Tab-separated table of C-alpha atoms in Angstrom:
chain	number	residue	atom	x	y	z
D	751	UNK	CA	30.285	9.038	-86.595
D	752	UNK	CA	30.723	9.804	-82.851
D	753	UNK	CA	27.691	12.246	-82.694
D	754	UNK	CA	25.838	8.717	-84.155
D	755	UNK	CA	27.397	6.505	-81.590
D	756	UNK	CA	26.389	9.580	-79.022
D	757	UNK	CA	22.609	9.818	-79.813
D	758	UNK	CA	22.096	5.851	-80.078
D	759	UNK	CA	23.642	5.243	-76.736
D	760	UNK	CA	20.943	8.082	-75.438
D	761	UNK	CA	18.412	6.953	-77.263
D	762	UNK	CA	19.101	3.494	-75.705
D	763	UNK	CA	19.424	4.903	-72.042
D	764	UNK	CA	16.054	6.608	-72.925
D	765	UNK	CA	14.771	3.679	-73.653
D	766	UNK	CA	15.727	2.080	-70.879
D	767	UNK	CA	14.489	4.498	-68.492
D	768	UNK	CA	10.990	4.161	-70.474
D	769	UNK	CA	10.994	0.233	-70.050
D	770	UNK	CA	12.373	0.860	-66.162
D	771	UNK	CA	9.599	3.524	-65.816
D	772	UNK	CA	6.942	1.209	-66.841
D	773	UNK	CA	7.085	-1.405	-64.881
D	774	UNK	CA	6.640	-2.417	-61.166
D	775	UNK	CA	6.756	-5.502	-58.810
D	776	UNK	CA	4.593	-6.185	-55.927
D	777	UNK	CA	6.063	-9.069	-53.607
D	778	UNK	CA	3.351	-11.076	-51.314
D	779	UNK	CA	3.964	-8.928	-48.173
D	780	UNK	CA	2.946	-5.554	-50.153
D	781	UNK	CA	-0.014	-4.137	-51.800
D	782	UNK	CA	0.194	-1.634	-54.580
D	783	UNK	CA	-1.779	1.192	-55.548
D	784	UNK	CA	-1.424	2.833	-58.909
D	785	UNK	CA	-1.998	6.757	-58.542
D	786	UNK	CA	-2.519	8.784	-62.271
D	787	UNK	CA	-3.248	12.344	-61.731
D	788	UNK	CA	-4.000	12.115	-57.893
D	789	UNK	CA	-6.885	9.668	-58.596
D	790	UNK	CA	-6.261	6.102	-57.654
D	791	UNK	CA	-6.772	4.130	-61.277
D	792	UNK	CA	-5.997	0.248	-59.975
D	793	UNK	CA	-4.984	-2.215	-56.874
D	794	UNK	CA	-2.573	-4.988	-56.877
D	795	UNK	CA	-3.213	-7.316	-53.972
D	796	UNK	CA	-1.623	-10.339	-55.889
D	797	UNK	CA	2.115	-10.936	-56.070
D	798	UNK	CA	3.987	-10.364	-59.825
D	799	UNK	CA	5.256	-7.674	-62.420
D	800	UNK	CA	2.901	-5.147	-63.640
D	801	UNK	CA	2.849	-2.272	-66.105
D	802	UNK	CA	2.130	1.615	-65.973
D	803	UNK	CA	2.786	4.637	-67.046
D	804	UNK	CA	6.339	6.175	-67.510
D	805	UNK	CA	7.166	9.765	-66.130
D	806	UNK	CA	5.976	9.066	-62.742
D	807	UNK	CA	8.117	12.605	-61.874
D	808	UNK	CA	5.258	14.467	-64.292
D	809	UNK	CA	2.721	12.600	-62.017
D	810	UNK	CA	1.755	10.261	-64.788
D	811	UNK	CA	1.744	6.718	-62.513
D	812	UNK	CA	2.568	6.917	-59.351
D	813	UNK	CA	2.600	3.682	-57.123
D	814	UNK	CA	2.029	3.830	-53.298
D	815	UNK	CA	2.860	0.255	-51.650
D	816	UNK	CA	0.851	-0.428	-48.342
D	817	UNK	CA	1.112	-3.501	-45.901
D	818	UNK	CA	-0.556	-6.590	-46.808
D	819	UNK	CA	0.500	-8.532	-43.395
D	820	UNK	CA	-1.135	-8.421	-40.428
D	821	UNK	CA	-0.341	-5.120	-38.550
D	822	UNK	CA	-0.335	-5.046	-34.444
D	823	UNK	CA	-1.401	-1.523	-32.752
D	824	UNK	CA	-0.475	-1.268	-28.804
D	825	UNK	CA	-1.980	0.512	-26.428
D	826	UNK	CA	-0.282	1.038	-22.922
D	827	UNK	CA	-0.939	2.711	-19.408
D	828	UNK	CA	-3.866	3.725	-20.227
D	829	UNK	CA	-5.873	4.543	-17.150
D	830	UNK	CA	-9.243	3.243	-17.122
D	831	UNK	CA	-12.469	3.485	-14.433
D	832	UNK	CA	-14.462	1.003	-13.983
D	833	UNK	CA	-18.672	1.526	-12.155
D	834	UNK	CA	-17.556	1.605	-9.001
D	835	UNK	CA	-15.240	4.579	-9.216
D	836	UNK	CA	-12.087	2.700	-9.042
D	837	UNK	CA	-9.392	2.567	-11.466
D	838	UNK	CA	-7.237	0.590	-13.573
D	839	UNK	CA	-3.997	0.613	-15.900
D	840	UNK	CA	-4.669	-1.596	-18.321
D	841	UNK	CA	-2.531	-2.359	-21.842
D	842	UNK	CA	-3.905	-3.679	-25.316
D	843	UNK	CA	-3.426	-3.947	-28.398
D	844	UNK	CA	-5.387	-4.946	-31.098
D	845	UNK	CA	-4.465	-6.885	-34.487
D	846	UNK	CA	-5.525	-5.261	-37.849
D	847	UNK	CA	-4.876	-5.663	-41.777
D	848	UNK	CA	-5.047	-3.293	-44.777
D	849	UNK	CA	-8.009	-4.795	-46.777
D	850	UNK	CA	-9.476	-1.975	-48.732
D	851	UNK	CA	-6.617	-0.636	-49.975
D	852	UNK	CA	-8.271	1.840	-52.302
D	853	UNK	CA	-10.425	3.360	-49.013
D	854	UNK	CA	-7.462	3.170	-47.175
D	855	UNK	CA	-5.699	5.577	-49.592
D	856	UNK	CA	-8.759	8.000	-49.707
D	857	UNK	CA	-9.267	8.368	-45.935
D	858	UNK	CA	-5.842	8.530	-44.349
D	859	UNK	CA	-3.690	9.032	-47.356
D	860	UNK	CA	-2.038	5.679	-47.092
D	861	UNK	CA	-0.621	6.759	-44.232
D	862	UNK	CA	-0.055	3.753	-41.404
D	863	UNK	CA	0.558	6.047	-38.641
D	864	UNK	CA	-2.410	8.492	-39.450
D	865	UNK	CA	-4.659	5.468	-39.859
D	866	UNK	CA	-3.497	4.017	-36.697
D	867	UNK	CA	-3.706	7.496	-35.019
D	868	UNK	CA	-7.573	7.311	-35.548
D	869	UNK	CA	-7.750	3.549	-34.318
D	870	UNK	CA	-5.609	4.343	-31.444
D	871	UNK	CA	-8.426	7.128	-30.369
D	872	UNK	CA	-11.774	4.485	-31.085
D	873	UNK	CA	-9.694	1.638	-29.258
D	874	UNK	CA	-9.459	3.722	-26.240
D	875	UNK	CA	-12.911	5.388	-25.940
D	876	UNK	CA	-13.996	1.169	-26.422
D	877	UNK	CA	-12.379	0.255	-23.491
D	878	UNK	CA	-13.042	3.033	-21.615
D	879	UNK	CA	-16.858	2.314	-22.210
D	880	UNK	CA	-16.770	-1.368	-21.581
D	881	UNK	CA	-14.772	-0.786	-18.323
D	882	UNK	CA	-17.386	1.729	-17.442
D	883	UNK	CA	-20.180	-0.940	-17.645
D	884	UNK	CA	-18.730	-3.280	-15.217
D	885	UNK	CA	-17.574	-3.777	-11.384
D	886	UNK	CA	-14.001	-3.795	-9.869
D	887	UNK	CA	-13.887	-7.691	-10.425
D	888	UNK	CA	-15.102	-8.073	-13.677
D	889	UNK	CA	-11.650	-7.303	-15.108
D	890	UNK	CA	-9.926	-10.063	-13.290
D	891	UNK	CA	-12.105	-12.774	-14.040
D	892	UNK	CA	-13.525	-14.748	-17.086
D	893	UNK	CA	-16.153	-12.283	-17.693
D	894	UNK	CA	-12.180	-10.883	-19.115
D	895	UNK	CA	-13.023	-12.420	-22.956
D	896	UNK	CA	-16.754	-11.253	-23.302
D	897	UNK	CA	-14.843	-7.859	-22.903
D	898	UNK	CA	-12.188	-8.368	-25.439
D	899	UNK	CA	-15.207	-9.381	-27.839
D	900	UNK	CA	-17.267	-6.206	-26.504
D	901	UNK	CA	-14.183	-4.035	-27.172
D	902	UNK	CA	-13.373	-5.739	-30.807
D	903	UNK	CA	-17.279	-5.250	-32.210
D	904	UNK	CA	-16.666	-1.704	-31.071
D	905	UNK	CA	-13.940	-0.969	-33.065
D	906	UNK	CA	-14.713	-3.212	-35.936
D	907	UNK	CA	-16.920	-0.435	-38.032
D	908	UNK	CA	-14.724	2.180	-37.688
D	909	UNK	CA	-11.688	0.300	-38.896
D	910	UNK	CA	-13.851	-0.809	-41.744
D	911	UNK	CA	-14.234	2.603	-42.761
D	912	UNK	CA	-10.300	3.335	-42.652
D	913	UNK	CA	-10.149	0.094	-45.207
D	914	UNK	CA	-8.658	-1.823	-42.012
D	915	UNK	CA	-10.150	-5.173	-41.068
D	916	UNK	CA	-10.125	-6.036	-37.160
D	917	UNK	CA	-8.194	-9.657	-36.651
D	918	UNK	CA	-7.567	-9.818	-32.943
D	919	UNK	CA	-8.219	-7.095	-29.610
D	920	UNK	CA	-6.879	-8.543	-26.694
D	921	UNK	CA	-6.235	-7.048	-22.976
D	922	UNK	CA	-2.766	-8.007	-22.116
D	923	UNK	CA	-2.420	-6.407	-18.547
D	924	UNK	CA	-5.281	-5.196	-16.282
D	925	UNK	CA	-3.334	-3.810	-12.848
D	926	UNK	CA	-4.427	-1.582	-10.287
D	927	UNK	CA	-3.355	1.960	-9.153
D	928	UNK	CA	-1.098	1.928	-6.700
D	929	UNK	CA	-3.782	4.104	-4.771
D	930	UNK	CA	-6.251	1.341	-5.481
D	931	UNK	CA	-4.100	-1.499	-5.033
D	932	UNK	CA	-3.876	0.169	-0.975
D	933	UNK	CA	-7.167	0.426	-0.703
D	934	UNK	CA	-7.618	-3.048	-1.907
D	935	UNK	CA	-4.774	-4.512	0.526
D	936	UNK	CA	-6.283	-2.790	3.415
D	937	UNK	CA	-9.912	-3.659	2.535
D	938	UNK	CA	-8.270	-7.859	2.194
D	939	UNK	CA	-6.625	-7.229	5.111
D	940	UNK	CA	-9.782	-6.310	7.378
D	941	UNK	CA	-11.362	-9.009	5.304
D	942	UNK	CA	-8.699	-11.795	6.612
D	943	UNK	CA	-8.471	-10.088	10.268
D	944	UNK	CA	-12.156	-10.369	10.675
D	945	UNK	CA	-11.880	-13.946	9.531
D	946	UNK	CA	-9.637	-14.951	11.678
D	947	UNK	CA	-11.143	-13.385	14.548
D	948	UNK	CA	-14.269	-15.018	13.092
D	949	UNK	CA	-12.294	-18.417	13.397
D	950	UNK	CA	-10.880	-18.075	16.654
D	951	UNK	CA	-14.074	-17.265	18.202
D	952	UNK	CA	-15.445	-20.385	17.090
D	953	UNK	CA	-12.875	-22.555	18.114
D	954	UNK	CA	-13.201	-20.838	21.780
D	955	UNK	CA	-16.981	-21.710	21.644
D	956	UNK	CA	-15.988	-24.708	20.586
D	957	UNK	CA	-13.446	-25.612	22.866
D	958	UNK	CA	-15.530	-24.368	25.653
D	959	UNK	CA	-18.329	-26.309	25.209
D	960	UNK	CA	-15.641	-29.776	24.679
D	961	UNK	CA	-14.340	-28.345	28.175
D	962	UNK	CA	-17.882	-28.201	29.700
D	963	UNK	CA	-18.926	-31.397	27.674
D	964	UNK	CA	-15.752	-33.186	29.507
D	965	UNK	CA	-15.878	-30.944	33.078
D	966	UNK	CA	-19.588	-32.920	33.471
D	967	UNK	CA	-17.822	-36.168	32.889
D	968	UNK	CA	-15.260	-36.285	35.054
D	969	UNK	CA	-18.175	-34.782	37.543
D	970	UNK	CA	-20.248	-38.059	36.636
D	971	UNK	CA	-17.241	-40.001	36.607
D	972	UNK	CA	-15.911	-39.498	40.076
D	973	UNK	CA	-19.728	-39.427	41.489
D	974	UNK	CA	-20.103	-42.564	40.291
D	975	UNK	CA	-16.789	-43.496	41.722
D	976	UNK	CA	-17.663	-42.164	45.076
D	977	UNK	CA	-21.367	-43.807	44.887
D	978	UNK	CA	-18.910	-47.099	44.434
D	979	UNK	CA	-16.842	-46.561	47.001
D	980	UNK	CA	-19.682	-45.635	48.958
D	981	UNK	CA	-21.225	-48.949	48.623
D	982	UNK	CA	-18.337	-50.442	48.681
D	983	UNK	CA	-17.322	-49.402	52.327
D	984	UNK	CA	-20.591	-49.585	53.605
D	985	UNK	CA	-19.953	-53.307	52.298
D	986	UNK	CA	-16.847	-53.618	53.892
D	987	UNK	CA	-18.056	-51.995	57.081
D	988	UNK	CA	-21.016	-54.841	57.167
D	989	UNK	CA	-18.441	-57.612	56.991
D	990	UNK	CA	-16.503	-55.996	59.305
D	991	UNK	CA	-19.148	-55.964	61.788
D	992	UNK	CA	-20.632	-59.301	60.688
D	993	UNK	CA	-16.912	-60.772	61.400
D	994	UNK	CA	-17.013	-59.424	64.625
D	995	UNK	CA	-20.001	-60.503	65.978
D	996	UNK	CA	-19.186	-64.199	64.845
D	997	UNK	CA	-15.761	-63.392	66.947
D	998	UNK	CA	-17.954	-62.167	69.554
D	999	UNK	CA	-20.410	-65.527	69.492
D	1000	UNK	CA	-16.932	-67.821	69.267
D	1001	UNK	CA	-15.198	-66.371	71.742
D	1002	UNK	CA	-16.311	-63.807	73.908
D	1003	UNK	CA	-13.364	-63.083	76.377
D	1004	UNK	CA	-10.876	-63.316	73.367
D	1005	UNK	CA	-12.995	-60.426	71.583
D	1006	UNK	CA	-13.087	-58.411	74.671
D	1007	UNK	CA	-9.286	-58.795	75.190
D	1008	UNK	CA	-9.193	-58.328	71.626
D	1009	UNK	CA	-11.002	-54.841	72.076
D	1010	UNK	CA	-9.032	-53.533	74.996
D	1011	UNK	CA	-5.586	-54.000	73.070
D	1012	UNK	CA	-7.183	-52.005	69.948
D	1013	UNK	CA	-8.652	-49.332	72.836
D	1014	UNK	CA	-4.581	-49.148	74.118
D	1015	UNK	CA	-2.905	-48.593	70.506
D	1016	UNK	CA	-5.083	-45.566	69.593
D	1017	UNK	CA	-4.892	-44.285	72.939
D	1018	UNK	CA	-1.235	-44.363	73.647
D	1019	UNK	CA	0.043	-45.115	70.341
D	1020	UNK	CA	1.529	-41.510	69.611
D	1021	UNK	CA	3.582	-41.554	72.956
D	1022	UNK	CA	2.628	-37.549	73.058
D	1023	UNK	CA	-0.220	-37.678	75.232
D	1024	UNK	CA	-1.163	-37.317	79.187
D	1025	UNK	CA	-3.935	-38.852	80.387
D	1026	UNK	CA	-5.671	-38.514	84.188
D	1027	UNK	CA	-6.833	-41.765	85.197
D	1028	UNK	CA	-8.004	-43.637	88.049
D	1029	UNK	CA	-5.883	-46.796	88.630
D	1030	UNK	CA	-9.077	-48.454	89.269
D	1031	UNK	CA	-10.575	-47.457	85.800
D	1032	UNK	CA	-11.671	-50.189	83.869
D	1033	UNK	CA	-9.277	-49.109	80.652
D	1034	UNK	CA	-6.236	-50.279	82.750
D	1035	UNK	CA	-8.043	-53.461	83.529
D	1036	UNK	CA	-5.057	-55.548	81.349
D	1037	UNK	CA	-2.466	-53.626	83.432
D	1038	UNK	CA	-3.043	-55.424	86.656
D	1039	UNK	CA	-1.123	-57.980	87.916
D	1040	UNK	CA	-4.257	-60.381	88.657
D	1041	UNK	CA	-5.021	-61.639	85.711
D	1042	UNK	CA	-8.680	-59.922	84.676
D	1043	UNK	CA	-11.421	-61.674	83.997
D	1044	UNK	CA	-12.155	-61.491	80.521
D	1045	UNK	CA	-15.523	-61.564	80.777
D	1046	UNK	CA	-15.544	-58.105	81.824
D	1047	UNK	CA	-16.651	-55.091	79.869
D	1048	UNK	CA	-12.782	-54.079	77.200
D	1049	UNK	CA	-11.441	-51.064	77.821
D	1050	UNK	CA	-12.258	-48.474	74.992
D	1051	UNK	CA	-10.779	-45.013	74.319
D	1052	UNK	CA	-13.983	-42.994	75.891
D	1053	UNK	CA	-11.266	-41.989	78.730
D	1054	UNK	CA	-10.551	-37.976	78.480
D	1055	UNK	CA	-6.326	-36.951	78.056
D	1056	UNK	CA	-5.703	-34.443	79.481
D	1057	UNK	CA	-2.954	-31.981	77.363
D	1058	UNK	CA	0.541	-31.905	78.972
């Protein structure tokens, strides 16, 4: 009765094992590929519970599960010359899915890291070439996404033919060397010195001609000023005159008095002078005690001092 009780329980564990054996389940981030006898006999892309062949140890049905999400390969440091013999470090990466499961199985085995070993080596010889084609400031401007496109077209064929399908390249960082990044700091900096001195010089030239441009006008100014005064004394010096003769006409002996006293002030006005005179000269003509007739010629300063 036991040895019964003994073979049914095998015999369900058996079966068991058969039903576990024969089944598998693919989820919707997977792929599955169904491998009888080394040779790849179906794909599951779609999610659910499928059947196969038991005694996957004797190789009967064997099931390899690959990616079906979006896979992201990255590139970095990777030093790069561009046309004019400079360089870059530049890092990218490049977005990819399992599509052709089958191909991928027969070319690198199903093996992500193989297959991305391959894309790894066409990514960089792509970027390498597209750098080549273009100047030191190509990189840094918006000439940047034409390249990413350039680099992604590259690549696209020879993922295809791993069973990968190209969704996005794009280049994250584009730096310079640090021996390049001198070069390009002293090359700014001569750039910015020779602007400045570019600068300067025009606001001397500048600032030299406002100089001359005002220099003339205060030349014109203060001729016209002295033509003014000019005219203005000459003015002054006809009224002066034309006063005096109408003193002269009123009142002759006044005006000769008048004369004399003027003569006296500049003469002896400083109180630092000698003069040699005769006591009969007509300049002292005021100082006698008769009173003078007026009539006669003033005394004016034509007398010579003599220096103490």
């Amino acid at each position: 009765m036991s040895n019964r009780i003994a073979l049914a329980g095998g015999a369900v564990l058996v079966l068991l094992f058969l039903i576990y054996s024969s089944f598998f389940v693919v989820n919707q981030r997977q792929q599955a590929i169904v491998i009888r006898f080394g040779q790849i006999t179906d794909v599951k892309t779609d999610p659910g519970i499928y059947f196969k062949l038991p005694f996957a140890f004797l190789d009967a049905d064997r099931v390899q599960y690959v990616s079906n999400q979006e896979l992201r390969l990255d590139l970095d440091n990777m030093r790069v010359q561009v046309s004019g013999g400079k360089f870059y470090e530049v890092d990218a990466f490049v977005v990819y899915r399992i599509t052709n499961a089958r191909l991928f199985r027969e070319i690198a085995a199903g093996d992500v890291a193989q297959a991305e070993s391959r894309l790894r080596t066409r990514l960089d010889s792509a970027l390498r070439r597209v750098y080549g084609l273009r100047g030191f400031e190509s990189a840094l401007s918006k000439e940047r996404a034409s390249m990413m496109q350039e680099v992604r077209s590259d690549i696209t064929r020879d993922a295809e033919s791993l069973g990968l399908s190209i969704t996005d390249v794009r280049i994250r960082r584009t730096d310079l060397t640090k021996e390049v990044s001198q070069q390009t700091y002293d090359r700014m900096k001569a750039e910015r010195l020779a602007e400045a001195e570019a600068i300067r010089a025009r606001g001397n030239e500048g600032a030299q001609r406002r100089r001359a441009i005002a220099d003339r006008g205060r030349i014109e100014i203060i001729a016209a000023a002295q033509k003014d005064g000019q005219i203005l004394r000459g003015e002054g010096e006809g009224e002066r005159n034309r006063i005096f003769g109408e003193a002269f006409t009123r009142d002759s002996e006044f005006y000769a008095f008048y004369r004399s006293m003027t003569a006296y002030t500049q003469a002896l006005g400083q109180g630092d002078s000698t003069m040699v005179l005769s006591p009969n000269s007509e300049f002292f003509q005021y100082f006698n005690s008769e009173v003078p007739n007026l009539a006669t010629k003033p005394a004016t300063t034509e007398a010579v001092p003599a220096q103490p």
